[in-house]
PDB file of C-alpha atoms in Angstrom:
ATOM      1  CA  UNK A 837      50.276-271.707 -90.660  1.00  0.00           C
ATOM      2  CA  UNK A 838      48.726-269.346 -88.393  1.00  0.00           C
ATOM      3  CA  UNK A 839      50.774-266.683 -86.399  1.00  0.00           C
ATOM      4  CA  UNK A 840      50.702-268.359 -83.251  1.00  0.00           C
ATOM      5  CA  UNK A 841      51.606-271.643 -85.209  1.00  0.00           C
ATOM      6  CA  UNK A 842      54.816-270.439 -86.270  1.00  0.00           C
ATOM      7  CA  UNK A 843      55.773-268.292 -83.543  1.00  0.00           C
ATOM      8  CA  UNK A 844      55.434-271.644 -81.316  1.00  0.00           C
ATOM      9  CA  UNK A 845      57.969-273.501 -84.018  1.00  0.00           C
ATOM     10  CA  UNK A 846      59.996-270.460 -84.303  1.00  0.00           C
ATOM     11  CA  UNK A 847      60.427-271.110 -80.295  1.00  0.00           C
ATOM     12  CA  UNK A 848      61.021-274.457 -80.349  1.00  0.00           C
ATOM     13  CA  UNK A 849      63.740-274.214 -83.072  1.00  0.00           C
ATOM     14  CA  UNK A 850      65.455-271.652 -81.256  1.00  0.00           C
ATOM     15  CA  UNK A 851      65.193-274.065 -77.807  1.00  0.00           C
ATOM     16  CA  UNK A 852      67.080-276.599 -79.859  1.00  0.00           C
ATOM     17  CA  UNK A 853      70.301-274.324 -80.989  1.00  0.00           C
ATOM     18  CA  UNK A 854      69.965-272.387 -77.856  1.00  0.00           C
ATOM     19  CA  UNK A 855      73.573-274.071 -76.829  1.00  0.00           C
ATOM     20  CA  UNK A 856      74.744-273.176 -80.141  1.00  0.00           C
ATOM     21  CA  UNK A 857      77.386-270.103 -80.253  1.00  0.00           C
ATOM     22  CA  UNK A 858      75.882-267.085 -79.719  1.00  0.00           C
ATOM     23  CA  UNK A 859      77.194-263.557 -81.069  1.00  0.00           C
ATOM     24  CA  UNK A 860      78.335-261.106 -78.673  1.00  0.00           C
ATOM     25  CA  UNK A 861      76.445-257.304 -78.677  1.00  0.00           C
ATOM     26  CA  UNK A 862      78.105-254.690 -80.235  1.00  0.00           C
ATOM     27  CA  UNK A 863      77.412-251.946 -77.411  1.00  0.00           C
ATOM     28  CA  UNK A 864      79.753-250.680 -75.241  1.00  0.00           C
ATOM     29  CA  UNK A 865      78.866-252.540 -72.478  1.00  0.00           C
ATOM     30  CA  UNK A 866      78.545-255.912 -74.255  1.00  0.00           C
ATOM     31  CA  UNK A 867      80.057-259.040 -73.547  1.00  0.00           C
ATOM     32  CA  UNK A 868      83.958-259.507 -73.469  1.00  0.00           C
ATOM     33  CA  UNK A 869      85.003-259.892 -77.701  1.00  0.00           C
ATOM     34  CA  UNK A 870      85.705-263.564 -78.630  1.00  0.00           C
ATOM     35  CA  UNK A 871      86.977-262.863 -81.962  1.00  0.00           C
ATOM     36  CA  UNK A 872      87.183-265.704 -84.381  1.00  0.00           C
ATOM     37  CA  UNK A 873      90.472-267.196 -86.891  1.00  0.00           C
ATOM     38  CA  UNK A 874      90.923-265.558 -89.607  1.00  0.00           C
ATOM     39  CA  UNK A 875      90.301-268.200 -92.313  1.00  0.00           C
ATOM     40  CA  UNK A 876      91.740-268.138 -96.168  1.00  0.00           C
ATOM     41  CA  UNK A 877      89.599-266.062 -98.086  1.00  0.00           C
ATOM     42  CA  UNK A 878      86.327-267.145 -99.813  1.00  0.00           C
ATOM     43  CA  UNK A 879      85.934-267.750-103.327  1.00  0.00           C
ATOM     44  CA  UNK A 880      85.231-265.156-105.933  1.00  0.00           C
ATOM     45  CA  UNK A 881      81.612-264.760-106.601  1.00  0.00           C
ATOM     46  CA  UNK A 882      80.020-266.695-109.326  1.00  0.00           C
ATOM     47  CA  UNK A 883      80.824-264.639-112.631  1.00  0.00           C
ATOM     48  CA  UNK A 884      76.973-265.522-113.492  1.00  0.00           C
ATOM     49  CA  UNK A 885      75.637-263.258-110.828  1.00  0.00           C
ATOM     50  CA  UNK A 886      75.017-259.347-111.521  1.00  0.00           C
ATOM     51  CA  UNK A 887      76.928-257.253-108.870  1.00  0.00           C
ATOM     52  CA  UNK A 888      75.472-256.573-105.334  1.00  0.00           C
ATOM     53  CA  UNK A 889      74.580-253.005-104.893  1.00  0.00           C
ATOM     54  CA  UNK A 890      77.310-250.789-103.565  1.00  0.00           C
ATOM     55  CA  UNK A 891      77.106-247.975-101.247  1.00  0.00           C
ATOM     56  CA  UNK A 892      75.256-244.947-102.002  1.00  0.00           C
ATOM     57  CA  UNK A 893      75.898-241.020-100.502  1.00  0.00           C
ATOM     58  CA  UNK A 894      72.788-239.385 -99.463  1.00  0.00           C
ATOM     59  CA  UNK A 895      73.437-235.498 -99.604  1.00  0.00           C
ATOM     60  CA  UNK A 896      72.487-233.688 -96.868  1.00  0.00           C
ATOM     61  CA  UNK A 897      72.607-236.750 -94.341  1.00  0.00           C
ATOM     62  CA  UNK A 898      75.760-236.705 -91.591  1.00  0.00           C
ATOM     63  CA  UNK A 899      78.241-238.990 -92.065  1.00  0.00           C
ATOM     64  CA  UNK A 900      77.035-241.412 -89.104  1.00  0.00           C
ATOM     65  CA  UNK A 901      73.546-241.901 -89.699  1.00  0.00           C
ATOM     66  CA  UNK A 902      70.858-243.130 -86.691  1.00  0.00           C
ATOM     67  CA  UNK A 903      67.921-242.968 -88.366  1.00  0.00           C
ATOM     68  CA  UNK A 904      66.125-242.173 -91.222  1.00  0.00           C
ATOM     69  CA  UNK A 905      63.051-239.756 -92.017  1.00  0.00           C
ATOM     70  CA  UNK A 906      60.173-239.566 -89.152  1.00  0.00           C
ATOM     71  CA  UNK A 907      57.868-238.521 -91.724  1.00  0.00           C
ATOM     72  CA  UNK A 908      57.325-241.803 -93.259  1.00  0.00           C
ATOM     73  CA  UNK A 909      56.055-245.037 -91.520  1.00  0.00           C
ATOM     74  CA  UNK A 910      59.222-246.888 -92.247  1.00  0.00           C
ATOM     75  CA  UNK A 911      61.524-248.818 -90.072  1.00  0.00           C
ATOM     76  CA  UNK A 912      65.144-250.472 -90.275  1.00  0.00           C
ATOM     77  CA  UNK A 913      65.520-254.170 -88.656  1.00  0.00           C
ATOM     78  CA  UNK A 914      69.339-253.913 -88.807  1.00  0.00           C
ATOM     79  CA  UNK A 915      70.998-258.015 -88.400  1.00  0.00           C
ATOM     80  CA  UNK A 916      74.704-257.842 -86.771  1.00  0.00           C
ATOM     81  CA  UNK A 917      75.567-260.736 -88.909  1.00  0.00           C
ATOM     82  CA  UNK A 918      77.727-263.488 -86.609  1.00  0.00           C
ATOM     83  CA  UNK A 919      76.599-266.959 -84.942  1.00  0.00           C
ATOM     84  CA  UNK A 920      74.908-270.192 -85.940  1.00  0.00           C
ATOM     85  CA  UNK A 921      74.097-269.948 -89.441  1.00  0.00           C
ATOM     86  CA  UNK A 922      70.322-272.017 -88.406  1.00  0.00           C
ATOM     87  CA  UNK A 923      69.596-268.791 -86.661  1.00  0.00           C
ATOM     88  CA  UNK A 924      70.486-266.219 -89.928  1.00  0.00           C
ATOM     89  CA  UNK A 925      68.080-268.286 -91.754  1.00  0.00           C
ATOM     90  CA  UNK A 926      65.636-268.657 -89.877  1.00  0.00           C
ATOM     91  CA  UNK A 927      65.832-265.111 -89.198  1.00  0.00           C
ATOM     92  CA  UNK A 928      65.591-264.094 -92.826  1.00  0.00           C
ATOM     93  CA  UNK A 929      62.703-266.769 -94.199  1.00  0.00           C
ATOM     94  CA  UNK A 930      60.481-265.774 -91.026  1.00  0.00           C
ATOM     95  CA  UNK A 931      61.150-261.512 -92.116  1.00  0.00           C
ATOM     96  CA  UNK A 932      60.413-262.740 -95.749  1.00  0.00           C
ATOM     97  CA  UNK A 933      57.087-265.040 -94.518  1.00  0.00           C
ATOM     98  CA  UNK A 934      55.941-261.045 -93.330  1.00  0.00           C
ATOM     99  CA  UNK A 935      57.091-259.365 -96.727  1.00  0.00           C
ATOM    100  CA  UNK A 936      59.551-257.285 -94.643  1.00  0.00           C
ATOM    101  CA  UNK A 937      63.099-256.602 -95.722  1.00  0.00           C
ATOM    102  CA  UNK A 938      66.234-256.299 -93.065  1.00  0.00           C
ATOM    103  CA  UNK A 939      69.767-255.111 -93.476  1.00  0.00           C
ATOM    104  CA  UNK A 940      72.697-257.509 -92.143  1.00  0.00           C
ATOM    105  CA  UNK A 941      75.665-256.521 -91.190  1.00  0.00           C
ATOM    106  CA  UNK A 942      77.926-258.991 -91.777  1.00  0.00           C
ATOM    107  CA  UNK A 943      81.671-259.774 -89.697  1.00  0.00           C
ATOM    108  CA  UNK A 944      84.499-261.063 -92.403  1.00  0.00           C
ATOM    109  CA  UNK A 945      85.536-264.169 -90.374  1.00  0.00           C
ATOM    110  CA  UNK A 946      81.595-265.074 -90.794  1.00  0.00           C
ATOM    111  CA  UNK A 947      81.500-264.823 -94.439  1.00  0.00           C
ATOM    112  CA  UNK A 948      84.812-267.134 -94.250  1.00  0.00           C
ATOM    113  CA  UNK A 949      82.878-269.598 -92.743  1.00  0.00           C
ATOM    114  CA  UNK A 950      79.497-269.528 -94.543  1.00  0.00           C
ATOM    115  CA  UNK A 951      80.517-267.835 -97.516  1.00  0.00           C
ATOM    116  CA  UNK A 952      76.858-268.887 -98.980  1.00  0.00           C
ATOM    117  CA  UNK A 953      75.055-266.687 -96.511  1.00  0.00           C
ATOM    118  CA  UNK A 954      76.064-263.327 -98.165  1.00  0.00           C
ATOM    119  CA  UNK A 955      74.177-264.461-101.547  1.00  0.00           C
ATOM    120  CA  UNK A 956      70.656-265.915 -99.480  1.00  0.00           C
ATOM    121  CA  UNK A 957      70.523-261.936 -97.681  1.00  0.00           C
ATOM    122  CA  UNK A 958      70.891-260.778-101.063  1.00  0.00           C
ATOM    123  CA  UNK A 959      68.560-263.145-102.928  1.00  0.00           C
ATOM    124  CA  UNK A 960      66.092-262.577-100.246  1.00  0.00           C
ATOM    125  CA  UNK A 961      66.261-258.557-101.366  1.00  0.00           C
ATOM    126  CA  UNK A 962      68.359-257.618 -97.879  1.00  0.00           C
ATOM    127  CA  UNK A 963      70.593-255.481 -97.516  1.00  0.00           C
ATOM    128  CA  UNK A 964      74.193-256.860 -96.853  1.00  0.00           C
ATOM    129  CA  UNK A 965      76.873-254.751 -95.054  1.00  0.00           C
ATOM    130  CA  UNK A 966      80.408-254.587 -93.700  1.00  0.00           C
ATOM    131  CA  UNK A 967      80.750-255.006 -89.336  1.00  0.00           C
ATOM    132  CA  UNK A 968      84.380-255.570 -89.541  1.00  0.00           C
ATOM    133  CA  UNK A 969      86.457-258.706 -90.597  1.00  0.00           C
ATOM    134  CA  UNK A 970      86.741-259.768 -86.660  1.00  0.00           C
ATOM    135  CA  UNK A 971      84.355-258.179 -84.877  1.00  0.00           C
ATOM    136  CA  UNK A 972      86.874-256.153 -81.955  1.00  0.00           C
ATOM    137  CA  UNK A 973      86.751-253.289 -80.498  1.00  0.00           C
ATOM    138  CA  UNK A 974      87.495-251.295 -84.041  1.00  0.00           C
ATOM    139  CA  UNK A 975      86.946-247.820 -82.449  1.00  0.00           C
ATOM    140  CA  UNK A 976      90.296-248.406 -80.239  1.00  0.00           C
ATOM    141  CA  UNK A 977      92.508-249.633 -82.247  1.00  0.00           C
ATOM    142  CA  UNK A 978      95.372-248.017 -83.882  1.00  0.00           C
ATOM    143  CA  UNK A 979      94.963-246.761 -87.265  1.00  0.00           C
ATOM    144  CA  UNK A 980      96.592-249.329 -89.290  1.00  0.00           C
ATOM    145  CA  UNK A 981      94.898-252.046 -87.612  1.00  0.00           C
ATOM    146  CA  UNK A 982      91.334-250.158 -87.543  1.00  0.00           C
ATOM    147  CA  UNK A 983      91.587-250.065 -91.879  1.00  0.00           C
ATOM    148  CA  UNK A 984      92.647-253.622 -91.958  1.00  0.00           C
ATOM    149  CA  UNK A 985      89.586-254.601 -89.798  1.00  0.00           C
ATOM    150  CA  UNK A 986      87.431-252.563 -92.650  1.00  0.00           C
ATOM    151  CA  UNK A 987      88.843-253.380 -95.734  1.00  0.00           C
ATOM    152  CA  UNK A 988      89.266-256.989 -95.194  1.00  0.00           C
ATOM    153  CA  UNK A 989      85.819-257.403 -94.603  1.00  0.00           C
ATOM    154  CA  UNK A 990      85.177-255.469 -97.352  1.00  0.00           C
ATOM    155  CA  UNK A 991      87.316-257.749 -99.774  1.00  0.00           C
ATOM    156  CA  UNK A 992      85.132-260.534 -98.524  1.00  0.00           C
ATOM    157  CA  UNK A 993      82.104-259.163 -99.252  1.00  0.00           C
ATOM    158  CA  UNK A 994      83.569-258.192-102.596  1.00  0.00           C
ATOM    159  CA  UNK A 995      84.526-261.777-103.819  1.00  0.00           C
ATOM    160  CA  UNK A 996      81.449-263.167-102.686  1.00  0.00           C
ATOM    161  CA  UNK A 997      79.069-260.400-104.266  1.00  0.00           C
ATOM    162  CA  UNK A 998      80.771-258.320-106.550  1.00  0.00           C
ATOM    163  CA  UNK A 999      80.119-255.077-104.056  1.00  0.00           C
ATOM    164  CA  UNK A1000      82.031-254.090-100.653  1.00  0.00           C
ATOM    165  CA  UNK A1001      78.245-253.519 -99.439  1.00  0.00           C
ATOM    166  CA  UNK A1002      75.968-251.320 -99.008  1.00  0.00           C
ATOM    167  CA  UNK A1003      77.027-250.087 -95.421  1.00  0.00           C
ATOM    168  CA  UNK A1004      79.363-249.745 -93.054  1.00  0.00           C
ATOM    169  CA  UNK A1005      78.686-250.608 -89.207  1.00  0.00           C
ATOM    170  CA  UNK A1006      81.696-250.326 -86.183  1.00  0.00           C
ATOM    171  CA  UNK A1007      81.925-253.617 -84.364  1.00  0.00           C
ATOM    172  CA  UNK A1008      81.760-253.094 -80.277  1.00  0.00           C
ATOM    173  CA  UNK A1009      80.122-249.727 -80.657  1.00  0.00           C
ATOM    174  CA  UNK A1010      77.161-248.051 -81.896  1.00  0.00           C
ATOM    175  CA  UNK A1011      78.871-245.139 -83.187  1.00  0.00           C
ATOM    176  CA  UNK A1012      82.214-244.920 -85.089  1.00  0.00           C
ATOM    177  CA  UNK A1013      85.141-242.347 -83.663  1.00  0.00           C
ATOM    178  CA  UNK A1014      86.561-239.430 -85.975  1.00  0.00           C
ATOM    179  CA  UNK A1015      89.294-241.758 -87.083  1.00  0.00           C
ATOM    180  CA  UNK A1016      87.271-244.896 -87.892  1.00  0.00           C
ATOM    181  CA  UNK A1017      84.377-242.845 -89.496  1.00  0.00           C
ATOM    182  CA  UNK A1018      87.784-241.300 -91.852  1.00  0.00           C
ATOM    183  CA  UNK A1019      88.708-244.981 -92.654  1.00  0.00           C
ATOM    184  CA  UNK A1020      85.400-245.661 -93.561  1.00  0.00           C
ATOM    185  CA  UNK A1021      85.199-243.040 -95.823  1.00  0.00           C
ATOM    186  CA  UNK A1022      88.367-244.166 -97.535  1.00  0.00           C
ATOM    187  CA  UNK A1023      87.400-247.832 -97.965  1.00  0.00           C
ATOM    188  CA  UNK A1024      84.134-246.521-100.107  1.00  0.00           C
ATOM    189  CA  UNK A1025      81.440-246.042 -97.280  1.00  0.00           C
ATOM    190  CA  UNK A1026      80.106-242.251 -97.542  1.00  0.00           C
ATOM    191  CA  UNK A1027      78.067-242.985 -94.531  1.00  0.00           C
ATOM    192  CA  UNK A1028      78.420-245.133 -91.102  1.00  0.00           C
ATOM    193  CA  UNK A1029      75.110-246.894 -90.000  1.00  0.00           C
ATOM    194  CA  UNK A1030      74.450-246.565 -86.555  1.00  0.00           C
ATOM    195  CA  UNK A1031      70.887-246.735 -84.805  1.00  0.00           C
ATOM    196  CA  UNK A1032      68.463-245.392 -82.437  1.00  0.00           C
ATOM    197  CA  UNK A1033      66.747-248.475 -80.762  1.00  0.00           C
ATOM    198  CA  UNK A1034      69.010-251.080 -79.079  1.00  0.00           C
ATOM    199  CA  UNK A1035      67.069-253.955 -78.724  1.00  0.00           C
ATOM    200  CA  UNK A1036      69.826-255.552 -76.270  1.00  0.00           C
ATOM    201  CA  UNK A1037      69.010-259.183 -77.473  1.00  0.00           C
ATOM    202  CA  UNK A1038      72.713-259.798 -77.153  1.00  0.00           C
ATOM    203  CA  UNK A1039      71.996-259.609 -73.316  1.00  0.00           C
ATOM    204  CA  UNK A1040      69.917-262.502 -73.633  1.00  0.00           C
ATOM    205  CA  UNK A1041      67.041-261.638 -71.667  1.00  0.00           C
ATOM    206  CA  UNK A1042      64.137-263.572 -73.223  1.00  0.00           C
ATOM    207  CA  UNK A1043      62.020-262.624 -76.620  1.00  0.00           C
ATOM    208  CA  UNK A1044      59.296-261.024 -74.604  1.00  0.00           C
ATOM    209  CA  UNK A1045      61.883-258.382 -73.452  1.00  0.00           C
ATOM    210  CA  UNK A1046      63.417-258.254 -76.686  1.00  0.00           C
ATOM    211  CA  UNK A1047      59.699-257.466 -78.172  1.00  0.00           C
ATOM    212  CA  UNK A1048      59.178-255.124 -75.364  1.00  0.00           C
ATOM    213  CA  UNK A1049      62.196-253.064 -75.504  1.00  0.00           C
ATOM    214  CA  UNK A1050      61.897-252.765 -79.447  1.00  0.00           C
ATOM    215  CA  UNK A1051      58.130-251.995 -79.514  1.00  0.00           C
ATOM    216  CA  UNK A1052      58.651-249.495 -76.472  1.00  0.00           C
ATOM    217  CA  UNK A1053      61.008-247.367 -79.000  1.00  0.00           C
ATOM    218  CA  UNK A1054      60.464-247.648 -82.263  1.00  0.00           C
ATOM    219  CA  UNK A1055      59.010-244.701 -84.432  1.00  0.00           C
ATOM    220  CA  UNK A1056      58.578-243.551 -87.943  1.00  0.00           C
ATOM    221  CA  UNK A1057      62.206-243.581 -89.325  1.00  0.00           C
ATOM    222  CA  UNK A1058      63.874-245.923 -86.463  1.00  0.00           C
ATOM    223  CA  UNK A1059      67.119-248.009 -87.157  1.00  0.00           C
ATOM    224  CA  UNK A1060      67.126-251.482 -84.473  1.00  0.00           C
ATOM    225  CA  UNK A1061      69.922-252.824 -83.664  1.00  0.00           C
ATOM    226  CA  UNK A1062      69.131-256.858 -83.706  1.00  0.00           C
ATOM    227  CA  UNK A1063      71.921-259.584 -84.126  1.00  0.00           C
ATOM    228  CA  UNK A1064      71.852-263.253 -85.463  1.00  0.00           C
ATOM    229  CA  UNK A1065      73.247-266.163 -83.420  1.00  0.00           C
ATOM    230  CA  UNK A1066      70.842-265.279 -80.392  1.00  0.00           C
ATOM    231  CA  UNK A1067      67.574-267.350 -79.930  1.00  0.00           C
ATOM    232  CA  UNK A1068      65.871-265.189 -78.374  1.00  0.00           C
ATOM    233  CA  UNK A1069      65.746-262.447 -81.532  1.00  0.00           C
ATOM    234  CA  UNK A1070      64.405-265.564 -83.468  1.00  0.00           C
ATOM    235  CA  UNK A1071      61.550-266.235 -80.927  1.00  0.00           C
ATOM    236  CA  UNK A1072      60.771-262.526 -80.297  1.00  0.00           C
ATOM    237  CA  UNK A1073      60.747-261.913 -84.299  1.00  0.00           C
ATOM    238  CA  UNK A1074      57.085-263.389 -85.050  1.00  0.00           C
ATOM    239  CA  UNK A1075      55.229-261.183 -82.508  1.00  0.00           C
ATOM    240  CA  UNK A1076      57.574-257.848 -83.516  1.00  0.00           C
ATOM    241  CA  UNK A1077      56.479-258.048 -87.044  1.00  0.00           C
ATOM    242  CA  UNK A1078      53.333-258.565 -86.185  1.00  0.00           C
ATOM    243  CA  UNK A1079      52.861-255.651 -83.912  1.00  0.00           C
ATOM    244  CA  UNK A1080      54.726-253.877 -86.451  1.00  0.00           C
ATOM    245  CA  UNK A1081      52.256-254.499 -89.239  1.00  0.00           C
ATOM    246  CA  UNK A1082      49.173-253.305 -86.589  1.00  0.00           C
ATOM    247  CA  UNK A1083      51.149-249.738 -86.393  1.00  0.00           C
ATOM    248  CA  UNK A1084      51.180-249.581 -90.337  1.00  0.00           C
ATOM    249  CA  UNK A1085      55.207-249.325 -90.015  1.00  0.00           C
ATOM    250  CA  UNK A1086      56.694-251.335 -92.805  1.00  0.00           C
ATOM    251  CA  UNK A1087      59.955-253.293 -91.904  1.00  0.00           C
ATOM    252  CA  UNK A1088      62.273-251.754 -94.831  1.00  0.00           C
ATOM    253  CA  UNK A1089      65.948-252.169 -96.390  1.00  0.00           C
ATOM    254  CA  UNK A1090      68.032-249.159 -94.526  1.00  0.00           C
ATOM    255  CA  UNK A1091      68.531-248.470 -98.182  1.00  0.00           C
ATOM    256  CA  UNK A1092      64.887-247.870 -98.970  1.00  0.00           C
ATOM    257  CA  UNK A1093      64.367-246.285 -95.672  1.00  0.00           C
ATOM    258  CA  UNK A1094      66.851-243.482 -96.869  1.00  0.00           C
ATOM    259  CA  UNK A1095      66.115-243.321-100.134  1.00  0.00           C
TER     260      UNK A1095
END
């Protein structure tokens, strides 16, 4: 299938969930939260399966981390993971179609709902991270209910993979506050992923904008904020990574990209 081929399907696919639910951004300014029920936890993962990776402490990096070396032609494609699970994989097989690698970042009451999703990032060599368990406004809560929003999406990703992940992102913010970036800390996240490039897809404004505003920013090092549940990230995503490849940046893990 030639690129245009598939970026046409990848359109049409996304025309046909378009009604679907959509996730909300995670900026500031974002649309109002719709958080989701809590549902009964998910099963424990399959005792077959080896252990996700876990979080890893990179000395010398701050504790909230935007982006990684500009030295190196790598980039992060960072996935707030939340919405129609048709989206999340098309999402992932069209990044693996262009050998790149992403990092999702995963909300709890997701998982509860497509627990399976948490092993196809991982068997599709993702990264797979914690964005809360409800996907508020963590940064202004109270304390109590700020570590309940972390670990319990931690627990989820824990029974499903065998790891609380490999990152840590605040929900409804791109950077965490003192407090939440000390909870994180606590629940076994050294760091707290943030990024430099807001794509704004959450704002729905078409996949040429989306491609635009990416390609516009994006350096040697960058971290992109993308989410699922949006058609227009899965229409924009063909001609990204393709424009990508032409610059020589490779779409890495945000593990890799730090390591």
């Amino acid at each position: 299938m030639t690129t245009t081929d598939r970026r046409t399907a990848l359109r049409t696919g996304a025309g046909l969930v378009a009604g679907g639910v959509l996730a909300a951004g995670c900026s500031a300014a974002g649309a109002a939260a719709h958080p989701a029920p809590t549902a009964a936890a998910p099963t424990a993962r399959r005792s077959t399966r080896p252990p996700a990776p876990g979080p890893r402490h990179y000395p010398g990096r701050p504790a909230q981390l935007t982006h990684g070396p500009r030295t190196r032609p790598r980039v992060a494609l960072t996935f707030h993971g939340q919405g129609d699970p048709a989206l999340a994989r098309a999402l992932l097989t069209e990044a693996e179609r262009h050998g790149a690698r992403v990092t999702v970042l995963a909300v709890g009451s997701w998982l509860d709902e497509h627990p399976s999703l948490a092993r196809r990032v991982l068997d599709g060599g993702h990264d797979l991270g914690n964005h809360t368990q409800r996907h508020l406004a963590v940064n202004t809560m109270a304390q109590a209910d700020a570590r309940a929003e972390i670990t319990a999406c931690a627990d989820r990703l824990r029974r499903l993979t065998g790891s609380i992940g490999t990152w840590f992102r605040p929900s409804r913010a791109p950077r965490a506050s003192p407090l939440v970036l000390r909870l994180a800390r606590e629940a076994g996240y050294p760091h707290v992923l943030s990024y430099d490039v807001d794509s704004l897809d959450y704002t729905r404004p078409g996949p040429d904008a989306v491609t635009r505003k990416v390609l516009g920013e994006i350096r040697n090092g960058s971290v992109v904020s993308l989410h699922f549940g949006h058609p227009d990230t899965v229409a924009a995503l063909p001609a990204l990574l393709d424009e990508l490849d032409r610059r020589g940046l490779a779409a890495v893990t945000t593990t890799e990209l730090f390591s």
